[in-house]
mmCIF file of C-alpha atoms in Angstrom:
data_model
loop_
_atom_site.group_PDB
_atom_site.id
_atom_site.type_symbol
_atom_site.label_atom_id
_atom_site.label_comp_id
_atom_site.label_asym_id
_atom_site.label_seq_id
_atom_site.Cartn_x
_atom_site.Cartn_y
_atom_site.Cartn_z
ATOM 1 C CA UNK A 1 108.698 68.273 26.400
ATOM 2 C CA UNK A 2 107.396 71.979 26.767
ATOM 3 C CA UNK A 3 104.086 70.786 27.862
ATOM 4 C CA UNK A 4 105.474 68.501 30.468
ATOM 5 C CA UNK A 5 107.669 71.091 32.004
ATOM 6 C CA UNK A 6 105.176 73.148 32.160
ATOM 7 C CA UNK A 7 103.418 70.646 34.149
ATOM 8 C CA UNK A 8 105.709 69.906 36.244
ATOM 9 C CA UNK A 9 105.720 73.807 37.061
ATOM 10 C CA UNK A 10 102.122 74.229 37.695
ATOM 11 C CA UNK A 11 102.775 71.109 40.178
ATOM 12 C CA UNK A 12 105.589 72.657 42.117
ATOM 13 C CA UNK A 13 103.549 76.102 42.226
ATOM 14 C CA UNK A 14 100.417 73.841 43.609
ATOM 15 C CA UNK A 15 102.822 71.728 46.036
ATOM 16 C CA UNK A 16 103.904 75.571 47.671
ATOM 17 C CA UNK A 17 100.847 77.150 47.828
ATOM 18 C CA UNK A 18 99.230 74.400 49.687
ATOM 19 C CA UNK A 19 102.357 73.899 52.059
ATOM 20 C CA UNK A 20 101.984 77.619 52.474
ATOM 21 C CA UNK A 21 98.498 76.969 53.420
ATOM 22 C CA UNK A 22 98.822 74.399 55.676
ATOM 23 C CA UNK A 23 101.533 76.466 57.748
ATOM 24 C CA UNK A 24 99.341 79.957 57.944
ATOM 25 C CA UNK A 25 96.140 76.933 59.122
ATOM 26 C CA UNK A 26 98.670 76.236 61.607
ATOM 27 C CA UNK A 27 99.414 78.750 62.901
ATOM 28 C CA UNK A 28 96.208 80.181 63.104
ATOM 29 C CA UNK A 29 94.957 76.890 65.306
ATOM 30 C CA UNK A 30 97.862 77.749 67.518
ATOM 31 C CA UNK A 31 97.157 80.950 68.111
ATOM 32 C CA UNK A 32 93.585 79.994 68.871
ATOM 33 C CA UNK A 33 94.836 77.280 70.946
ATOM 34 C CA UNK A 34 97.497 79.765 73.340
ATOM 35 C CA UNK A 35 94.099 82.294 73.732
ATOM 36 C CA UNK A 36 91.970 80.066 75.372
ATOM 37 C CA UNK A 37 94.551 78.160 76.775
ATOM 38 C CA UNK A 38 95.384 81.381 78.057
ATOM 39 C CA UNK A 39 92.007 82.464 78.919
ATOM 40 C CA UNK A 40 91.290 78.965 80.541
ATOM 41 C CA UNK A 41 95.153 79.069 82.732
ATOM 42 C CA UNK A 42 93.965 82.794 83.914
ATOM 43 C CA UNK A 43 90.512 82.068 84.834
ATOM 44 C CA UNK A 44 91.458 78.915 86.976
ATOM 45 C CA UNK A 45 94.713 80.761 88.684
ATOM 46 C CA UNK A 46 92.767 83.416 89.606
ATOM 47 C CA UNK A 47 90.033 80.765 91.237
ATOM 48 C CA UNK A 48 92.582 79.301 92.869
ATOM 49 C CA UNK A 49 94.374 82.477 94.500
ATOM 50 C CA UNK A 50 91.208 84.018 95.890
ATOM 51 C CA UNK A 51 90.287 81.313 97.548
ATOM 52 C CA UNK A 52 93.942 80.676 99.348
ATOM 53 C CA UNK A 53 94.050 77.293 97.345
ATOM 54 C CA UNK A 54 97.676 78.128 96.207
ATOM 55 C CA UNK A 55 99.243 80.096 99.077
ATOM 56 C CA UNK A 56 101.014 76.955 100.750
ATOM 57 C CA UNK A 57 102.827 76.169 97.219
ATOM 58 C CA UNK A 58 103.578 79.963 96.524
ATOM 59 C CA UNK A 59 105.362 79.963 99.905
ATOM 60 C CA UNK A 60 107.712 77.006 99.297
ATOM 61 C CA UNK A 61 108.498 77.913 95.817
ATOM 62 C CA UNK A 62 109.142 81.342 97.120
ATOM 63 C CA UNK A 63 111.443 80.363 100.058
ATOM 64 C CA UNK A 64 112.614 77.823 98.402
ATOM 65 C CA UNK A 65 114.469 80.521 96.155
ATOM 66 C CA UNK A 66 116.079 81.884 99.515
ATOM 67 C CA UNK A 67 119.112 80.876 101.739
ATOM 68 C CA UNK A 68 117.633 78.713 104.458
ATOM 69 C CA UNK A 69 119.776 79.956 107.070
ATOM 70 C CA UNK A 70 118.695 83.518 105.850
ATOM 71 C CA UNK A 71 116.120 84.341 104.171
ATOM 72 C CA UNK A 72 116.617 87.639 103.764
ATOM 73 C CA UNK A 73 119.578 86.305 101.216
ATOM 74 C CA UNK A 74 118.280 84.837 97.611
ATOM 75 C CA UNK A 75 120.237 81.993 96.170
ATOM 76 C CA UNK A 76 123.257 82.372 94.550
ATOM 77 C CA UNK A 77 126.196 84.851 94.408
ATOM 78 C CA UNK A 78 126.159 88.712 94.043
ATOM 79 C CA UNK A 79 126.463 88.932 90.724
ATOM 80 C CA UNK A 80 122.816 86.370 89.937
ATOM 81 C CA UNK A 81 121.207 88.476 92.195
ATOM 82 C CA UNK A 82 122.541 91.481 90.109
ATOM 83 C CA UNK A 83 121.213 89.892 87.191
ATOM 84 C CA UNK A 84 117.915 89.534 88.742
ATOM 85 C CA UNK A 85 117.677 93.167 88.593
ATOM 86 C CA UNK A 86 119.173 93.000 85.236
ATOM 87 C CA UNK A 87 116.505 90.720 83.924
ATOM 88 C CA UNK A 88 113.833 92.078 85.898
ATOM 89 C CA UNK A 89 114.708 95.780 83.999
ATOM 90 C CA UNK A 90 113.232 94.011 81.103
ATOM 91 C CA UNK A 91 109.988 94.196 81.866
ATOM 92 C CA UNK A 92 109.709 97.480 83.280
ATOM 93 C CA UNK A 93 107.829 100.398 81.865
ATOM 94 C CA UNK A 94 110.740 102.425 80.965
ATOM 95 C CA UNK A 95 112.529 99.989 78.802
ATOM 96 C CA UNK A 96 109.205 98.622 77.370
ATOM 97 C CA UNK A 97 108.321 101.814 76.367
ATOM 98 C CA UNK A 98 111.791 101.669 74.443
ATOM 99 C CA UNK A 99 111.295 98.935 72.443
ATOM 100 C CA UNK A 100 107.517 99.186 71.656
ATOM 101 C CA UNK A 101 108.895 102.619 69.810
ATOM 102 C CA UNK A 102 111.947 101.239 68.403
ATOM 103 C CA UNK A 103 109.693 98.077 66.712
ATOM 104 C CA UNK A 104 107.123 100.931 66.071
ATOM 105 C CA UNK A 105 110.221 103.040 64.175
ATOM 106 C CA UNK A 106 111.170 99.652 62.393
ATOM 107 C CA UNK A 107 107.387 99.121 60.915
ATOM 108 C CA UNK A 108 107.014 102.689 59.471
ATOM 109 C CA UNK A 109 110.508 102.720 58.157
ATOM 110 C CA UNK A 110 109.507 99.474 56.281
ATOM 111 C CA UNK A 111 106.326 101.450 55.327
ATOM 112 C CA UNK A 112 104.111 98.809 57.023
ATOM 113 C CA UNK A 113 101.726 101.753 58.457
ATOM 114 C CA UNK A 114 98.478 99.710 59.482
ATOM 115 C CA UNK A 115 101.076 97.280 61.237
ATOM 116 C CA UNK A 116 102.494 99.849 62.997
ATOM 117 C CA UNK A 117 98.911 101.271 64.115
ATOM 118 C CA UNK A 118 97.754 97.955 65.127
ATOM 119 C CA UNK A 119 100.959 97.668 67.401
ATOM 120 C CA UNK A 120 100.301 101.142 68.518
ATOM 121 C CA UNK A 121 96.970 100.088 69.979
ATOM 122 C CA UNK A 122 97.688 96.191 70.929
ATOM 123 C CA UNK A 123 100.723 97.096 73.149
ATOM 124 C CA UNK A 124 98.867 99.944 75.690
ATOM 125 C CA UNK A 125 95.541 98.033 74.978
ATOM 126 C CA UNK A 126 97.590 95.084 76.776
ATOM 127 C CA UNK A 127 99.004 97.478 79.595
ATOM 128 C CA UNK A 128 95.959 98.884 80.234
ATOM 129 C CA UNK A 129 94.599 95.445 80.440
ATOM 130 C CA UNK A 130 97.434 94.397 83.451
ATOM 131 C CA UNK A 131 96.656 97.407 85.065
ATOM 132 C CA UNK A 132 92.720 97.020 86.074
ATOM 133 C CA UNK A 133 92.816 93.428 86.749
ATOM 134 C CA UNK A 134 95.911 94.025 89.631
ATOM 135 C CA UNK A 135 93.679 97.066 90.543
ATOM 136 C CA UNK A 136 90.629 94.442 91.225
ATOM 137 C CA UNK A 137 92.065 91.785 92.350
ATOM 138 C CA UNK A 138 94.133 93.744 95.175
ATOM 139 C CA UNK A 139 96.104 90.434 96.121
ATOM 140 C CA UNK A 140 99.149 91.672 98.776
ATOM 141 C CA UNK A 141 102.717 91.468 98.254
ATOM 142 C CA UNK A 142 104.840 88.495 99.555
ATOM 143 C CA UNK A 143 105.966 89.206 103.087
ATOM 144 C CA UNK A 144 107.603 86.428 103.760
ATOM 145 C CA UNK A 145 111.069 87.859 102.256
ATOM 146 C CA UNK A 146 112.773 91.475 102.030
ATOM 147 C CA UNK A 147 111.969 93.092 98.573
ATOM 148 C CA UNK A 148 114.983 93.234 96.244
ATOM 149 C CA UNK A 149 113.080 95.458 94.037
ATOM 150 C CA UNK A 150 110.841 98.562 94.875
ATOM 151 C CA UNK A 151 107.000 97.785 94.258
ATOM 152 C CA UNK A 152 104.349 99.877 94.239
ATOM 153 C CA UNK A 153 100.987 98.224 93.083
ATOM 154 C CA UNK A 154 99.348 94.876 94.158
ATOM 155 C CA UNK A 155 100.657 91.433 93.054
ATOM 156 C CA UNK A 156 98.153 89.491 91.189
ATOM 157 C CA UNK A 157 98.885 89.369 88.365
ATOM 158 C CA UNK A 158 102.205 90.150 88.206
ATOM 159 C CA UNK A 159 102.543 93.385 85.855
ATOM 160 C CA UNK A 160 106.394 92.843 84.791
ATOM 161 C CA UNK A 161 105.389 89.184 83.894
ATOM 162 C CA UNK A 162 102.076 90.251 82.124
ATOM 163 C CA UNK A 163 103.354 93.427 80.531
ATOM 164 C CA UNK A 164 106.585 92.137 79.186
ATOM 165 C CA UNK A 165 104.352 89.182 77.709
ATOM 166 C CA UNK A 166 101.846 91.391 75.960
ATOM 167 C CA UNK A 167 105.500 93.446 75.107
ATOM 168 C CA UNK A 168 107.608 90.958 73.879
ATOM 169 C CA UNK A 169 104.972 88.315 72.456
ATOM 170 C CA UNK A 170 102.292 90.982 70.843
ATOM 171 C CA UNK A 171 105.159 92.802 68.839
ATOM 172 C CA UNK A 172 106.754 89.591 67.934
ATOM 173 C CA UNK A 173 103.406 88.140 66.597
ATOM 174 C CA UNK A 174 103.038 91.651 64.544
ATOM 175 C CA UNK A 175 106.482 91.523 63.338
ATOM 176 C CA UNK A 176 106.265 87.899 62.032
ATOM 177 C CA UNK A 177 102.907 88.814 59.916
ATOM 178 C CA UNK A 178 105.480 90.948 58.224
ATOM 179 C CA UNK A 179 108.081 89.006 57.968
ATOM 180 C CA UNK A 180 108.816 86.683 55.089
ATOM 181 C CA UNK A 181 111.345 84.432 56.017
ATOM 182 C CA UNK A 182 110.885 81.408 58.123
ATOM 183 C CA UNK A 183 114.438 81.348 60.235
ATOM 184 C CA UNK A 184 113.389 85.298 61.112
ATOM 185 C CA UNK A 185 110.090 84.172 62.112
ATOM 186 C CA UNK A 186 111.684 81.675 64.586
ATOM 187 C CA UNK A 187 114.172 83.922 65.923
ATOM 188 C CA UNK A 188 111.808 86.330 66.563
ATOM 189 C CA UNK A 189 109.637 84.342 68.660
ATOM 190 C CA UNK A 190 112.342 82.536 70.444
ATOM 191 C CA UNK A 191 114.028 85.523 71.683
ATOM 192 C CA UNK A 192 110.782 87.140 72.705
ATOM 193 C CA UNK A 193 109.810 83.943 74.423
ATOM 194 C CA UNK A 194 112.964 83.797 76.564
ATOM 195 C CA UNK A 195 112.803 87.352 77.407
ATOM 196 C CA UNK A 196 109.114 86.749 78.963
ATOM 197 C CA UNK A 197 110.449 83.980 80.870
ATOM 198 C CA UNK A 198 113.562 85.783 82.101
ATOM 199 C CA UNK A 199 111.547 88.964 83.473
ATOM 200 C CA UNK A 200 108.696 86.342 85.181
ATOM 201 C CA UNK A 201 111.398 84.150 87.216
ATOM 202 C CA UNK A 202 113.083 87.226 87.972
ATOM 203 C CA UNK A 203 109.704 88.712 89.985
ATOM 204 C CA UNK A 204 109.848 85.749 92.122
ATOM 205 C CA UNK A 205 113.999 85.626 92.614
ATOM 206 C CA UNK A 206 113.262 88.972 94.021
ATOM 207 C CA UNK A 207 110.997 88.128 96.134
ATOM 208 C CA UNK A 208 108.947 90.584 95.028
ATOM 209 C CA UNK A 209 105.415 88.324 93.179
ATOM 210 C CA UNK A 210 104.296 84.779 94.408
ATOM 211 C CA UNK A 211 104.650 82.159 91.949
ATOM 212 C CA UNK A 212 101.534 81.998 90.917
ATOM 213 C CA UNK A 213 101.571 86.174 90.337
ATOM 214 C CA UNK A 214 104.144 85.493 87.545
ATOM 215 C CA UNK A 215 102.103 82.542 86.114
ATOM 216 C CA UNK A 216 99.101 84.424 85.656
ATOM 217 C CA UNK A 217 101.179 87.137 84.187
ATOM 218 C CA UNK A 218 102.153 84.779 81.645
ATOM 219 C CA UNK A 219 98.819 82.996 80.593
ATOM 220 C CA UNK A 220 97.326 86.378 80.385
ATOM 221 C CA UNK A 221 99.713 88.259 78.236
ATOM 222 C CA UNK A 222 100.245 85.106 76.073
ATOM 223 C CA UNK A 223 96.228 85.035 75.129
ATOM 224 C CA UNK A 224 96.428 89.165 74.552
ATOM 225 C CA UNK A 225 99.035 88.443 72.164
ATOM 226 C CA UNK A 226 97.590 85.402 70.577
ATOM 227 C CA UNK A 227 94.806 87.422 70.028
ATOM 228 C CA UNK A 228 96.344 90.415 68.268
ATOM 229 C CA UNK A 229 97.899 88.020 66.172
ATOM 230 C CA UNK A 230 94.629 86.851 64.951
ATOM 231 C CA UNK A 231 93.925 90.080 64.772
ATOM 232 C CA UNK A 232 96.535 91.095 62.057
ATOM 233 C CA UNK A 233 95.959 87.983 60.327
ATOM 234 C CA UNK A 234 91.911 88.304 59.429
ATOM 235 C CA UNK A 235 93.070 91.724 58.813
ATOM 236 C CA UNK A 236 95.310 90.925 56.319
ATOM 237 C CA UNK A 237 92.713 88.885 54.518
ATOM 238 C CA UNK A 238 90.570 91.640 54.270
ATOM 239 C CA UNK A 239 93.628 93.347 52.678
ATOM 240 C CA UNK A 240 93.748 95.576 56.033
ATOM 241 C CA UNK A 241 96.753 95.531 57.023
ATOM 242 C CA UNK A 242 100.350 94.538 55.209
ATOM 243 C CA UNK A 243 100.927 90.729 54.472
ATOM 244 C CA UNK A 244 104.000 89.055 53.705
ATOM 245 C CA UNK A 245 103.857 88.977 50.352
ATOM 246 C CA UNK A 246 103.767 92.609 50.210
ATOM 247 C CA UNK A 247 106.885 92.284 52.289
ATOM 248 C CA UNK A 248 108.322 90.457 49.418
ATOM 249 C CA UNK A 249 107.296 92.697 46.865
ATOM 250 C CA UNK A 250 109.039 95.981 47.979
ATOM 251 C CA UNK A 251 112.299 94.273 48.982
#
């Protein structure tokens, strides 16, 4: 009886580890698949804008947002164009700032130091990033609508869409490396995935980024933060950087 309970216990113990294994694998070959998807979305986009491909699309899509007796007037009542501004808030440098340090505070209060180093660098790595391809790319504003939000560099790509991305997505892939439950893991990435999309359609309610600005926002920051994720993971191997387990241990 002893000998086939402890059977049965090596068997469970065998059963989790390789589920465990087949969920990091998984992970991992998403993650690979989001940075070249990424890579691949960014490269083409950017193909496609220099060469005016997209500019009858990014013009219907654009107005297409805007009253048709006025375009001057987004869509929608007051208070959605309000919450344009709301949402577009999200991704600006300020409030970014904000929560890069706050999810910095968390990972050094939980003693997860490398983590926090590794955000430290992915986050303004990402930024920086944004920041020299709009500075060589040069594409100009939309002028086919007023501005509901003041602008100051070029469009492509769009740095609220790109930087809230590498933001919201690289600090969420950190966070879940270090986090041990599964339902966290998912929140986690959900809410950082809607508050990409939120900041992104808000550039283009605005009136301030073409369509295809926000896009390549997206693809871009979602391959910078697939690959800090991989990052953090072959990391971990090495023994690097905090894993989960040693989440588990000090709790």
């Amino acid at each position: 009886m002893k000998r086939f309970e402890r059977t049965e216990r090596v068997g469970r113990q065998g059963l989790s580890k390789l589920a465990r294994l087949a969920r990091y694998e998984f992970g991992a070959l998403l993650c690979v698949l989001v940075l070249f998807g990424g890579v691949w979305g960014f490269v083409e986009l950017a193909d496609e804008v220099s060469e005016g491909d997209t500019q009858s699309i990014d013009e219907t899509l654009l107005l297409s947002l805007r009253n048709p007796a006025d375009h001057t007037d987004p869509l929608g009542p007051g208070w959605l164009e309000e919450l344009g501004r709301d949402f577009t808030a999200l991704g600006g440098v300020g409030v970014l700032v904000l929560v890069s340090l706050g999810a910095l505070g968390y990972l050094l209060l939980a003693r997860r130091y490398r983590a926090a180093l590794l955000a430290a660098v992915a986050v303004p790595g990402g930024i920086l990033l944004s920041t020299m391809m709009k500075v060589g790319f040069d594409r100009p504003r939309p002028d086919l609508v007023p501005h509901d939000s003041i602008v100051y560099t070029a469009s492509f790509p769009s740095g609220h869409a790109m930087m809230s991305a590498v933001t919201y997505l690289t600090l969420a892939a950190l966070l879940v490396r270090v986090q041990p439950e599964l339902r966290l893991k998912a929140y986690i990435l959900v809410l950082a995935i809607l508050l990409t999309l939120l900041v992104g359609m808000s550039r283009v309610y605005l009136g301030v980024h073409w369509p295809t600005d926000v896009l390549a926002g997206w693809t871009a920051g979602a391959a910078w933060a697939a690959l800090c994720w991989l990052a953090m993971r072959w990391m971990q191997r090495r023994g690097q950087v905090e894993t989960e387990e040693n989440v588990s241990g000090t709790q």
